Amino acid sequence: MTPSTAERPQMPVEDFEELASVAPENVRLEFIDGRVGTKDPLSVEDFEELERRAPETVRLEYINGKLEVKAMPDGNHREIFMWLLRQCLLQRPDLNLVPESGVKAEAYRKGRARTDGTLAPVGRFKGDGEWSDPDGSLMAVEITSHDRDTDQRDRIDKPIGYAEADIPVYLLIDRDNTTLTVFSEPKDGRYQQTSSYPWGVTVDLPSPVGITLDTEKLKDYAD
């Protein structure tokens, strides 16, 4: 029997064992009920060192002071990203939609989020390391995966983290609900405007993004 989304482990046990084997000496990992965690509080510095050592099949984030595992993208996830990339490049050739972008999020830049895409001026990330300050980023993009932590991570934690980092727009492409949710106007650590749209309608992304999305194509990737 195929396990439900809520029952699926965050990663294969083999990946956890490989991650644990390369973890810094003071980072003690545990794998309980399919979830990866740390036995002791984790600092930003220790997280960054752990992430540097992680195998290529493991994507890690640091959200609300805790270690999080982000699911690897499947085929529909990748196709949705490319659909968005084409529309962004056609309408705003002055911008790049950078995939797998490491962003210093949350208040005081204490979080470490790996966006599915970050929209920013061409050349914005030149010279940056693994984790970039959000300054200059126009939009963060997340495309949900069918994993057990999507609800908390993408629908609750990420809007707070990106708003606290003053990223003007957060676009959530939700595969579970077949909706696009646009968060905008960050103020005092919260987005003041939130609008959701069903796949198939035309969506105008607010300033400073200024891109109009024809979302009819997304119906091809409903699963």
mmCIF file with all atom_site columns, C-alpha atoms in Angstrom:
data_model
loop_
_atom_site.group_PDB
_atom_site.id
_atom_site.type_symbol
_atom_site.label_atom_id
_atom_site.label_alt_id
_atom_site.label_comp_id
_atom_site.label_asym_id
_atom_site.label_entity_id
_atom_site.label_seq_id
_atom_site.pdbx_PDB_ins_code
_atom_site.Cartn_x
_atom_site.Cartn_y
_atom_site.Cartn_z
_atom_site.occupancy
_atom_site.B_iso_or_equiv
_atom_site.pdbx_formal_charge
_atom_site.auth_seq_id
_atom_site.auth_comp_id
_atom_site.auth_asym_id
_atom_site.auth_atom_id
_atom_site.pdbx_PDB_model_num
ATOM 1   C CA . MET A 1 1   ? 0.000  0.000  0.000   1.00 0.00 ? 1   MET A CA 1
ATOM 2   C CA . THR A 1 2   ? 1.282  3.471  -0.906  1.00 0.00 ? 2   THR A CA 1
ATOM 3   C CA . PRO A 1 3   ? 1.623  5.641  2.213   1.00 0.00 ? 3   PRO A CA 1
ATOM 4   C CA . SER A 1 4   ? -0.420 8.827  2.429   1.00 0.00 ? 4   SER A CA 1
ATOM 5   C CA . THR A 1 5   ? 1.307  12.202 2.258   1.00 0.00 ? 5   THR A CA 1
ATOM 6   C CA . ALA A 1 6   ? 1.087  12.546 6.049   1.00 0.00 ? 6   ALA A CA 1
ATOM 7   C CA . GLU A 1 7   ? 2.781  9.186  6.525   1.00 0.00 ? 7   GLU A CA 1
ATOM 8   C CA . ARG A 1 8   ? 5.640  9.610  4.074   1.00 0.00 ? 8   ARG A CA 1
ATOM 9   C CA . PRO A 1 9   ? 9.091  10.108 5.583   1.00 0.00 ? 9   PRO A CA 1
ATOM 10  C CA . GLN A 1 10  ? 10.820 13.396 4.883   1.00 0.00 ? 10  GLN A CA 1
ATOM 11  C CA . MET A 1 11  ? 13.632 11.498 3.196   1.00 0.00 ? 11  MET A CA 1
ATOM 12  C CA . PRO A 1 12  ? 14.727 7.907  2.605   1.00 0.00 ? 12  PRO A CA 1
ATOM 13  C CA . VAL A 1 13  ? 16.482 6.431  5.597   1.00 0.00 ? 13  VAL A CA 1
ATOM 14  C CA . GLU A 1 14  ? 19.572 5.934  3.425   1.00 0.00 ? 14  GLU A CA 1
ATOM 15  C CA . ASP A 1 15  ? 19.763 9.685  2.796   1.00 0.00 ? 15  ASP A CA 1
ATOM 16  C CA . PHE A 1 16  ? 19.361 10.361 6.508   1.00 0.00 ? 16  PHE A CA 1
ATOM 17  C CA . GLU A 1 17  ? 22.193 7.974  7.337   1.00 0.00 ? 17  GLU A CA 1
ATOM 18  C CA . GLU A 1 18  ? 24.443 9.677  4.788   1.00 0.00 ? 18  GLU A CA 1
ATOM 19  C CA . LEU A 1 19  ? 23.523 13.118 6.155   1.00 0.00 ? 19  LEU A CA 1
ATOM 20  C CA . ALA A 1 20  ? 24.171 12.000 9.728   1.00 0.00 ? 20  ALA A CA 1
ATOM 21  C CA . SER A 1 21  ? 27.547 10.593 8.738   1.00 0.00 ? 21  SER A CA 1
ATOM 22  C CA . VAL A 1 22  ? 28.775 13.961 7.452   1.00 0.00 ? 22  VAL A CA 1
ATOM 23  C CA . ALA A 1 23  ? 27.140 16.198 10.088  1.00 0.00 ? 23  ALA A CA 1
ATOM 24  C CA . PRO A 1 24  ? 29.420 18.468 12.145  1.00 0.00 ? 24  PRO A CA 1
ATOM 25  C CA . GLU A 1 25  ? 30.494 16.906 15.431  1.00 0.00 ? 25  GLU A CA 1
ATOM 26  C CA . ASN A 1 26  ? 28.241 19.148 17.535  1.00 0.00 ? 26  ASN A CA 1
ATOM 27  C CA . VAL A 1 27  ? 25.136 18.523 15.379  1.00 0.00 ? 27  VAL A CA 1
ATOM 28  C CA . ARG A 1 28  ? 23.351 15.388 16.516  1.00 0.00 ? 28  ARG A CA 1
ATOM 29  C CA . LEU A 1 29  ? 20.608 14.328 14.134  1.00 0.00 ? 29  LEU A CA 1
ATOM 30  C CA . GLU A 1 30  ? 17.658 12.052 14.810  1.00 0.00 ? 30  GLU A CA 1
ATOM 31  C CA . PHE A 1 31  ? 15.089 10.347 12.588  1.00 0.00 ? 31  PHE A CA 1
ATOM 32  C CA . ILE A 1 32  ? 11.791 9.827  14.408  1.00 0.00 ? 32  ILE A CA 1
ATOM 33  C CA . ASP A 1 33  ? 8.486  8.862  12.772  1.00 0.00 ? 33  ASP A CA 1
ATOM 34  C CA . GLY A 1 34  ? 9.960  9.699  9.403   1.00 0.00 ? 34  GLY A CA 1
ATOM 35  C CA . ARG A 1 35  ? 11.003 13.204 10.430  1.00 0.00 ? 35  ARG A CA 1
ATOM 36  C CA . VAL A 1 36  ? 14.503 14.604 10.628  1.00 0.00 ? 36  VAL A CA 1
ATOM 37  C CA . GLY A 1 37  ? 15.439 16.724 13.605  1.00 0.00 ? 37  GLY A CA 1
ATOM 38  C CA . THR A 1 38  ? 18.271 17.662 15.910  1.00 0.00 ? 38  THR A CA 1
ATOM 39  C CA . LYS A 1 39  ? 18.719 16.508 19.477  1.00 0.00 ? 39  LYS A CA 1
ATOM 40  C CA . ASP A 1 40  ? 19.990 19.928 20.549  1.00 0.00 ? 40  ASP A CA 1
ATOM 41  C CA . PRO A 1 41  ? 19.156 23.520 19.538  1.00 0.00 ? 41  PRO A CA 1
ATOM 42  C CA . LEU A 1 42  ? 20.636 24.342 16.142  1.00 0.00 ? 42  LEU A CA 1
ATOM 43  C CA . SER A 1 43  ? 22.388 27.645 15.419  1.00 0.00 ? 43  SER A CA 1
ATOM 44  C CA . VAL A 1 44  ? 22.386 29.324 12.016  1.00 0.00 ? 44  VAL A CA 1
ATOM 45  C CA . GLU A 1 45  ? 26.121 28.699 11.748  1.00 0.00 ? 45  GLU A CA 1
ATOM 46  C CA . ASP A 1 46  ? 25.762 24.984 12.472  1.00 0.00 ? 46  ASP A CA 1
ATOM 47  C CA . PHE A 1 47  ? 22.905 24.741 9.982   1.00 0.00 ? 47  PHE A CA 1
ATOM 48  C CA . GLU A 1 48  ? 24.974 26.343 7.238   1.00 0.00 ? 48  GLU A CA 1
ATOM 49  C CA . GLU A 1 49  ? 27.828 23.929 7.877   1.00 0.00 ? 49  GLU A CA 1
ATOM 50  C CA . LEU A 1 50  ? 25.450 20.959 7.840   1.00 0.00 ? 50  LEU A CA 1
ATOM 51  C CA . GLU A 1 51  ? 23.869 22.163 4.604   1.00 0.00 ? 51  GLU A CA 1
ATOM 52  C CA . ARG A 1 52  ? 27.275 22.520 2.965   1.00 0.00 ? 52  ARG A CA 1
ATOM 53  C CA . ARG A 1 53  ? 28.058 18.904 3.803   1.00 0.00 ? 53  ARG A CA 1
ATOM 54  C CA . ALA A 1 54  ? 24.649 17.463 2.823   1.00 0.00 ? 54  ALA A CA 1
ATOM 55  C CA . PRO A 1 55  ? 24.439 15.020 -0.083  1.00 0.00 ? 55  PRO A CA 1
ATOM 56  C CA . GLU A 1 56  ? 23.051 16.351 -3.370  1.00 0.00 ? 56  GLU A CA 1
ATOM 57  C CA . THR A 1 57  ? 19.798 14.444 -2.867  1.00 0.00 ? 57  THR A CA 1
ATOM 58  C CA . VAL A 1 58  ? 19.001 16.370 0.334   1.00 0.00 ? 58  VAL A CA 1
ATOM 59  C CA . ARG A 1 59  ? 17.685 19.958 0.420   1.00 0.00 ? 59  ARG A CA 1
ATOM 60  C CA . LEU A 1 60  ? 17.718 21.601 3.833   1.00 0.00 ? 60  LEU A CA 1
ATOM 61  C CA . GLU A 1 61  ? 16.178 24.777 5.235   1.00 0.00 ? 61  GLU A CA 1
ATOM 62  C CA . TYR A 1 62  ? 16.345 26.535 8.595   1.00 0.00 ? 62  TYR A CA 1
ATOM 63  C CA . ILE A 1 63  ? 12.906 27.812 9.581   1.00 0.00 ? 63  ILE A CA 1
ATOM 64  C CA . ASN A 1 64  ? 11.866 29.137 12.981  1.00 0.00 ? 64  ASN A CA 1
ATOM 65  C CA . GLY A 1 65  ? 15.155 27.924 14.386  1.00 0.00 ? 65  GLY A CA 1
ATOM 66  C CA . LYS A 1 66  ? 14.563 24.337 13.291  1.00 0.00 ? 66  LYS A CA 1
ATOM 67  C CA . LEU A 1 67  ? 15.985 22.043 10.655  1.00 0.00 ? 67  LEU A CA 1
ATOM 68  C CA . GLU A 1 68  ? 13.562 21.374 7.802   1.00 0.00 ? 68  GLU A CA 1
ATOM 69  C CA . VAL A 1 69  ? 13.785 19.074 4.799   1.00 0.00 ? 69  VAL A CA 1
ATOM 70  C CA . LYS A 1 70  ? 12.430 20.261 1.478   1.00 0.00 ? 70  LYS A CA 1
ATOM 71  C CA . ALA A 1 71  ? 11.146 17.608 -0.921  1.00 0.00 ? 71  ALA A CA 1
ATOM 72  C CA . MET A 1 72  ? 12.994 17.058 -4.184  1.00 0.00 ? 72  MET A CA 1
ATOM 73  C CA . PRO A 1 73  ? 10.952 18.338 -7.154  1.00 0.00 ? 73  PRO A CA 1
ATOM 74  C CA . ASP A 1 74  ? 9.071  15.852 -9.322  1.00 0.00 ? 74  ASP A CA 1
ATOM 75  C CA . GLY A 1 75  ? 8.302  16.200 -13.020 1.00 0.00 ? 75  GLY A CA 1
ATOM 76  C CA . ASN A 1 76  ? 5.160  18.315 -12.686 1.00 0.00 ? 76  ASN A CA 1
ATOM 77  C CA . HIS A 1 77  ? 6.928  20.575 -10.209 1.00 0.00 ? 77  HIS A CA 1
ATOM 78  C CA . ARG A 1 78  ? 9.706  21.179 -12.739 1.00 0.00 ? 78  ARG A CA 1
ATOM 79  C CA . GLU A 1 79  ? 7.247  21.791 -15.576 1.00 0.00 ? 79  GLU A CA 1
ATOM 80  C CA . ILE A 1 80  ? 5.351  24.358 -13.497 1.00 0.00 ? 80  ILE A CA 1
ATOM 81  C CA . PHE A 1 81  ? 8.590  26.178 -12.747 1.00 0.00 ? 81  PHE A CA 1
ATOM 82  C CA . MET A 1 82  ? 9.493  26.299 -16.440 1.00 0.00 ? 82  MET A CA 1
ATOM 83  C CA . TRP A 1 83  ? 6.002  27.583 -17.288 1.00 0.00 ? 83  TRP A CA 1
ATOM 84  C CA . LEU A 1 84  ? 6.510  30.450 -14.852 1.00 0.00 ? 84  LEU A CA 1
ATOM 85  C CA . LEU A 1 85  ? 10.067 31.087 -16.010 1.00 0.00 ? 85  LEU A CA 1
ATOM 86  C CA . ARG A 1 86  ? 8.983  31.536 -19.638 1.00 0.00 ? 86  ARG A CA 1
ATOM 87  C CA . GLN A 1 87  ? 6.290  34.049 -18.724 1.00 0.00 ? 87  GLN A CA 1
ATOM 88  C CA . CYS A 1 88  ? 8.641  36.044 -16.510 1.00 0.00 ? 88  CYS A CA 1
ATOM 89  C CA . LEU A 1 89  ? 11.394 36.224 -19.152 1.00 0.00 ? 89  LEU A CA 1
ATOM 90  C CA . LEU A 1 90  ? 8.994  37.222 -21.918 1.00 0.00 ? 90  LEU A CA 1
ATOM 91  C CA . GLN A 1 91  ? 7.433  40.047 -19.934 1.00 0.00 ? 91  GLN A CA 1
ATOM 92  C CA . ARG A 1 92  ? 10.380 41.189 -17.821 1.00 0.00 ? 92  ARG A CA 1
ATOM 93  C CA . PRO A 1 93  ? 13.656 40.455 -19.657 1.00 0.00 ? 93  PRO A CA 1
ATOM 94  C CA . ASP A 1 94  ? 15.368 42.745 -17.161 1.00 0.00 ? 94  ASP A CA 1
ATOM 95  C CA . LEU A 1 95  ? 14.744 40.151 -14.447 1.00 0.00 ? 95  LEU A CA 1
ATOM 96  C CA . ASN A 1 96  ? 15.927 36.611 -13.730 1.00 0.00 ? 96  ASN A CA 1
ATOM 97  C CA . LEU A 1 97  ? 13.833 33.920 -12.082 1.00 0.00 ? 97  LEU A CA 1
ATOM 98  C CA . VAL A 1 98  ? 16.616 32.129 -10.249 1.00 0.00 ? 98  VAL A CA 1
ATOM 99  C CA . PRO A 1 99  ? 15.839 28.514 -9.263  1.00 0.00 ? 99  PRO A CA 1
ATOM 100 C CA . GLU A 1 100 ? 16.857 26.924 -5.973  1.00 0.00 ? 100 GLU A CA 1
ATOM 101 C CA . SER A 1 101 ? 17.870 30.264 -4.515  1.00 0.00 ? 101 SER A CA 1
ATOM 102 C CA . GLY A 1 102 ? 19.144 30.385 -0.930  1.00 0.00 ? 102 GLY A CA 1
ATOM 103 C CA . VAL A 1 103 ? 17.625 33.369 0.882   1.00 0.00 ? 103 VAL A CA 1
ATOM 104 C CA . LYS A 1 104 ? 18.254 34.841 4.317   1.00 0.00 ? 104 LYS A CA 1
ATOM 105 C CA . ALA A 1 105 ? 14.660 35.113 5.498   1.00 0.00 ? 105 ALA A CA 1
ATOM 106 C CA . GLU A 1 106 ? 12.719 35.880 8.681   1.00 0.00 ? 106 GLU A CA 1
ATOM 107 C CA . ALA A 1 107 ? 13.393 38.690 11.137  1.00 0.00 ? 107 ALA A CA 1
ATOM 108 C CA . TYR A 1 108 ? 17.026 39.807 11.369  1.00 0.00 ? 108 TYR A CA 1
ATOM 109 C CA . ARG A 1 109 ? 17.867 37.442 8.453   1.00 0.00 ? 109 ARG A CA 1
ATOM 110 C CA . LYS A 1 110 ? 18.014 34.508 10.882  1.00 0.00 ? 110 LYS A CA 1
ATOM 111 C CA . GLY A 1 111 ? 16.153 32.041 8.653   1.00 0.00 ? 111 GLY A CA 1
ATOM 112 C CA . ARG A 1 112 ? 17.572 30.147 5.700   1.00 0.00 ? 112 ARG A CA 1
ATOM 113 C CA . ALA A 1 113 ? 14.973 29.369 3.035   1.00 0.00 ? 113 ALA A CA 1
ATOM 114 C CA . ARG A 1 114 ? 15.577 27.729 -0.314  1.00 0.00 ? 114 ARG A CA 1
ATOM 115 C CA . THR A 1 115 ? 12.989 29.180 -2.655  1.00 0.00 ? 115 THR A CA 1
ATOM 116 C CA . ASP A 1 116 ? 11.789 27.320 -5.714  1.00 0.00 ? 116 ASP A CA 1
ATOM 117 C CA . GLY A 1 117 ? 12.433 30.619 -7.495  1.00 0.00 ? 117 GLY A CA 1
ATOM 118 C CA . THR A 1 118 ? 13.521 34.159 -6.692  1.00 0.00 ? 118 THR A CA 1
ATOM 119 C CA . LEU A 1 119 ? 12.724 36.979 -9.124  1.00 0.00 ? 119 LEU A CA 1
ATOM 120 C CA . ALA A 1 120 ? 15.385 39.663 -9.093  1.00 0.00 ? 120 ALA A CA 1
ATOM 121 C CA . PRO A 1 121 ? 17.212 42.049 -11.447 1.00 0.00 ? 121 PRO A CA 1
ATOM 122 C CA . VAL A 1 122 ? 19.752 40.454 -13.767 1.00 0.00 ? 122 VAL A CA 1
ATOM 123 C CA . GLY A 1 123 ? 23.091 40.296 -11.960 1.00 0.00 ? 123 GLY A CA 1
ATOM 124 C CA . ARG A 1 124 ? 21.590 40.719 -8.490  1.00 0.00 ? 124 ARG A CA 1
ATOM 125 C CA . PHE A 1 125 ? 23.287 37.618 -7.078  1.00 0.00 ? 125 PHE A CA 1
ATOM 126 C CA . LYS A 1 126 ? 26.710 38.163 -8.592  1.00 0.00 ? 126 LYS A CA 1
ATOM 127 C CA . GLY A 1 127 ? 29.375 37.530 -5.974  1.00 0.00 ? 127 GLY A CA 1
ATOM 128 C CA . ASP A 1 128 ? 26.965 36.120 -3.378  1.00 0.00 ? 128 ASP A CA 1
ATOM 129 C CA . GLY A 1 129 ? 27.577 32.938 -1.455  1.00 0.00 ? 129 GLY A CA 1
ATOM 130 C CA . GLU A 1 130 ? 25.100 30.143 -0.817  1.00 0.00 ? 130 GLU A CA 1
ATOM 131 C CA . TRP A 1 131 ? 22.688 32.371 1.119   1.00 0.00 ? 131 TRP A CA 1
ATOM 132 C CA . SER A 1 132 ? 21.819 35.823 -0.209  1.00 0.00 ? 132 SER A CA 1
ATOM 133 C CA . ASP A 1 133 ? 20.310 38.822 1.535   1.00 0.00 ? 133 ASP A CA 1
ATOM 134 C CA . PRO A 1 134 ? 16.774 39.424 0.223   1.00 0.00 ? 134 PRO A CA 1
ATOM 135 C CA . ASP A 1 135 ? 17.525 43.047 -0.669  1.00 0.00 ? 135 ASP A CA 1
ATOM 136 C CA . GLY A 1 136 ? 16.661 43.631 -4.319  1.00 0.00 ? 136 GLY A CA 1
ATOM 137 C CA . SER A 1 137 ? 14.528 40.499 -4.659  1.00 0.00 ? 137 SER A CA 1
ATOM 138 C CA . LEU A 1 138 ? 11.098 41.293 -6.103  1.00 0.00 ? 138 LEU A CA 1
ATOM 139 C CA . MET A 1 139 ? 9.344  37.974 -5.564  1.00 0.00 ? 139 MET A CA 1
ATOM 140 C CA . ALA A 1 140 ? 9.796  34.610 -3.871  1.00 0.00 ? 140 ALA A CA 1
ATOM 141 C CA . VAL A 1 141 ? 8.110  31.593 -5.455  1.00 0.00 ? 141 VAL A CA 1
ATOM 142 C CA . GLU A 1 142 ? 7.139  28.285 -3.899  1.00 0.00 ? 142 GLU A CA 1
ATOM 143 C CA . ILE A 1 143 ? 5.513  25.361 -5.712  1.00 0.00 ? 143 ILE A CA 1
ATOM 144 C CA . THR A 1 144 ? 4.048  22.863 -3.283  1.00 0.00 ? 144 THR A CA 1
ATOM 145 C CA . SER A 1 145 ? 5.199  19.272 -3.254  1.00 0.00 ? 145 SER A CA 1
ATOM 146 C CA . HIS A 1 146 ? 3.127  16.326 -2.136  1.00 0.00 ? 146 HIS A CA 1
ATOM 147 C CA . ASP A 1 147 ? 4.955  15.948 1.168   1.00 0.00 ? 147 ASP A CA 1
ATOM 148 C CA . ARG A 1 148 ? 3.880  15.939 4.787   1.00 0.00 ? 148 ARG A CA 1
ATOM 149 C CA . ASP A 1 149 ? 5.228  19.392 5.644   1.00 0.00 ? 149 ASP A CA 1
ATOM 150 C CA . THR A 1 150 ? 3.898  21.468 2.752   1.00 0.00 ? 150 THR A CA 1
ATOM 151 C CA . ASP A 1 151 ? 1.001  22.947 4.728   1.00 0.00 ? 151 ASP A CA 1
ATOM 152 C CA . GLN A 1 152 ? 3.107  24.296 7.591   1.00 0.00 ? 152 GLN A CA 1
ATOM 153 C CA . ARG A 1 153 ? 6.117  25.236 5.507   1.00 0.00 ? 153 ARG A CA 1
ATOM 154 C CA . ASP A 1 154 ? 4.681  26.840 2.361   1.00 0.00 ? 154 ASP A CA 1
ATOM 155 C CA . ARG A 1 155 ? 1.309  28.139 3.548   1.00 0.00 ? 155 ARG A CA 1
ATOM 156 C CA . ILE A 1 156 ? 2.196  29.315 7.067   1.00 0.00 ? 156 ILE A CA 1
ATOM 157 C CA . ASP A 1 157 ? 5.916  29.665 7.738   1.00 0.00 ? 157 ASP A CA 1
ATOM 158 C CA . LYS A 1 158 ? 7.099  30.956 4.362   1.00 0.00 ? 158 LYS A CA 1
ATOM 159 C CA . PRO A 1 159 ? 4.621  33.893 4.161   1.00 0.00 ? 159 PRO A CA 1
ATOM 160 C CA . ILE A 1 160 ? 5.867  35.046 7.548   1.00 0.00 ? 160 ILE A CA 1
ATOM 161 C CA . GLY A 1 161 ? 9.537  34.529 6.760   1.00 0.00 ? 161 GLY A CA 1
ATOM 162 C CA . TYR A 1 162 ? 9.394  36.301 3.413   1.00 0.00 ? 162 TYR A CA 1
ATOM 163 C CA . ALA A 1 163 ? 7.301  39.171 4.771   1.00 0.00 ? 163 ALA A CA 1
ATOM 164 C CA . GLU A 1 164 ? 9.740  39.673 7.649   1.00 0.00 ? 164 GLU A CA 1
ATOM 165 C CA . ALA A 1 165 ? 12.512 39.826 5.024   1.00 0.00 ? 165 ALA A CA 1
ATOM 166 C CA . ASP A 1 166 ? 10.517 42.512 3.141   1.00 0.00 ? 166 ASP A CA 1
ATOM 167 C CA . ILE A 1 167 ? 10.307 40.567 -0.119  1.00 0.00 ? 167 ILE A CA 1
ATOM 168 C CA . PRO A 1 168 ? 7.556  42.521 -1.928  1.00 0.00 ? 168 PRO A CA 1
ATOM 169 C CA . VAL A 1 169 ? 5.647  39.565 -3.382  1.00 0.00 ? 169 VAL A CA 1
ATOM 170 C CA . TYR A 1 170 ? 5.355  35.895 -2.452  1.00 0.00 ? 170 TYR A CA 1
ATOM 171 C CA . LEU A 1 171 ? 3.741  33.648 -5.075  1.00 0.00 ? 171 LEU A CA 1
ATOM 172 C CA . LEU A 1 172 ? 2.501  30.255 -3.877  1.00 0.00 ? 172 LEU A CA 1
ATOM 173 C CA . ILE A 1 173 ? 1.555  27.808 -6.623  1.00 0.00 ? 173 ILE A CA 1
ATOM 174 C CA . ASP A 1 174 ? -0.487 25.256 -4.712  1.00 0.00 ? 174 ASP A CA 1
ATOM 175 C CA . ARG A 1 175 ? -0.782 21.868 -6.384  1.00 0.00 ? 175 ARG A CA 1
ATOM 176 C CA . ASP A 1 176 ? -3.010 20.416 -3.671  1.00 0.00 ? 176 ASP A CA 1
ATOM 177 C CA . ASN A 1 177 ? -5.644 23.131 -4.017  1.00 0.00 ? 177 ASN A CA 1
ATOM 178 C CA . THR A 1 178 ? -4.936 23.981 -7.706  1.00 0.00 ? 178 THR A CA 1
ATOM 179 C CA . THR A 1 179 ? -4.693 27.646 -6.779  1.00 0.00 ? 179 THR A CA 1
ATOM 180 C CA . LEU A 1 180 ? -2.264 30.521 -7.011  1.00 0.00 ? 180 LEU A CA 1
ATOM 181 C CA . THR A 1 181 ? -2.000 32.656 -3.906  1.00 0.00 ? 181 THR A CA 1
ATOM 182 C CA . VAL A 1 182 ? -0.383 36.074 -4.169  1.00 0.00 ? 182 VAL A CA 1
ATOM 183 C CA . PHE A 1 183 ? 0.926  37.678 -0.976  1.00 0.00 ? 183 PHE A CA 1
ATOM 184 C CA . SER A 1 184 ? 1.975  41.336 -1.221  1.00 0.00 ? 184 SER A CA 1
ATOM 185 C CA . GLU A 1 185 ? 2.607  44.567 0.684   1.00 0.00 ? 185 GLU A CA 1
ATOM 186 C CA . PRO A 1 186 ? 4.812  43.347 3.538   1.00 0.00 ? 186 PRO A CA 1
ATOM 187 C CA . LYS A 1 187 ? 4.556  45.486 6.650   1.00 0.00 ? 187 LYS A CA 1
ATOM 188 C CA . ASP A 1 188 ? 5.551  44.769 10.249  1.00 0.00 ? 188 ASP A CA 1
ATOM 189 C CA . GLY A 1 189 ? 6.422  41.169 9.381   1.00 0.00 ? 189 GLY A CA 1
ATOM 190 C CA . ARG A 1 190 ? 3.146  40.293 7.647   1.00 0.00 ? 190 ARG A CA 1
ATOM 191 C CA . TYR A 1 191 ? 1.776  40.550 4.132   1.00 0.00 ? 191 TYR A CA 1
ATOM 192 C CA . GLN A 1 192 ? -1.130 42.977 4.156   1.00 0.00 ? 192 GLN A CA 1
ATOM 193 C CA . GLN A 1 193 ? -2.711 41.647 0.959   1.00 0.00 ? 193 GLN A CA 1
ATOM 194 C CA . THR A 1 194 ? -3.479 38.014 0.121   1.00 0.00 ? 194 THR A CA 1
ATOM 195 C CA . SER A 1 195 ? -5.449 36.887 -2.937  1.00 0.00 ? 195 SER A CA 1
ATOM 196 C CA . SER A 1 196 ? -6.084 33.343 -4.196  1.00 0.00 ? 196 SER A CA 1
ATOM 197 C CA . TYR A 1 197 ? -7.051 32.343 -7.726  1.00 0.00 ? 197 TYR A CA 1
ATOM 198 C CA . PRO A 1 198 ? -8.072 29.013 -9.291  1.00 0.00 ? 198 PRO A CA 1
ATOM 199 C CA . TRP A 1 199 ? -5.886 27.589 -12.042 1.00 0.00 ? 199 TRP A CA 1
ATOM 200 C CA . GLY A 1 200 ? -7.189 28.738 -15.416 1.00 0.00 ? 200 GLY A CA 1
ATOM 201 C CA . VAL A 1 201 ? -7.760 32.437 -14.732 1.00 0.00 ? 201 VAL A CA 1
ATOM 202 C CA . THR A 1 202 ? -5.524 35.384 -15.564 1.00 0.00 ? 202 THR A CA 1
ATOM 203 C CA . VAL A 1 203 ? -3.542 36.680 -12.598 1.00 0.00 ? 203 VAL A CA 1
ATOM 204 C CA . ASP A 1 204 ? -1.901 40.112 -12.416 1.00 0.00 ? 204 ASP A CA 1
ATOM 205 C CA . LEU A 1 205 ? 1.104  40.095 -10.112 1.00 0.00 ? 205 LEU A CA 1
ATOM 206 C CA . PRO A 1 206 ? 1.333  43.439 -8.286  1.00 0.00 ? 206 PRO A CA 1
ATOM 207 C CA . SER A 1 207 ? 4.094  46.016 -8.370  1.00 0.00 ? 207 SER A CA 1
ATOM 208 C CA . PRO A 1 208 ? 7.063  45.839 -8.398  1.00 0.00 ? 208 PRO A CA 1
ATOM 209 C CA . VAL A 1 209 ? 6.687  42.552 -10.325 1.00 0.00 ? 209 VAL A CA 1
ATOM 210 C CA . GLY A 1 210 ? 4.158  43.718 -12.924 1.00 0.00 ? 210 GLY A CA 1
ATOM 211 C CA . ILE A 1 211 ? 3.704  40.389 -14.715 1.00 0.00 ? 211 ILE A CA 1
ATOM 212 C CA . THR A 1 212 ? 0.412  38.951 -15.938 1.00 0.00 ? 212 THR A CA 1
ATOM 213 C CA . LEU A 1 213 ? 0.099  35.161 -15.701 1.00 0.00 ? 213 LEU A CA 1
ATOM 214 C CA . ASP A 1 214 ? -2.159 33.153 -17.995 1.00 0.00 ? 214 ASP A CA 1
ATOM 215 C CA . THR A 1 215 ? -2.634 30.100 -15.772 1.00 0.00 ? 215 THR A CA 1
ATOM 216 C CA . GLU A 1 216 ? -4.671 27.910 -18.140 1.00 0.00 ? 216 GLU A CA 1
ATOM 217 C CA . LYS A 1 217 ? -1.588 25.762 -18.841 1.00 0.00 ? 217 LYS A CA 1
ATOM 218 C CA . LEU A 1 218 ? -1.327 24.813 -15.183 1.00 0.00 ? 218 LEU A CA 1
ATOM 219 C CA . LYS A 1 219 ? -4.342 22.539 -15.605 1.00 0.00 ? 219 LYS A CA 1
ATOM 220 C CA . ASP A 1 220 ? -2.096 20.195 -17.603 1.00 0.00 ? 220 ASP A CA 1
ATOM 221 C CA . TYR A 1 221 ? -0.047 19.608 -14.447 1.00 0.00 ? 221 TYR A CA 1
ATOM 222 C CA . ALA A 1 222 ? -2.878 18.934 -12.021 1.00 0.00 ? 222 ALA A CA 1
ATOM 223 C CA . ASP A 1 223 ? -2.188 15.729 -10.110 1.00 0.00 ? 223 ASP A CA 1
#
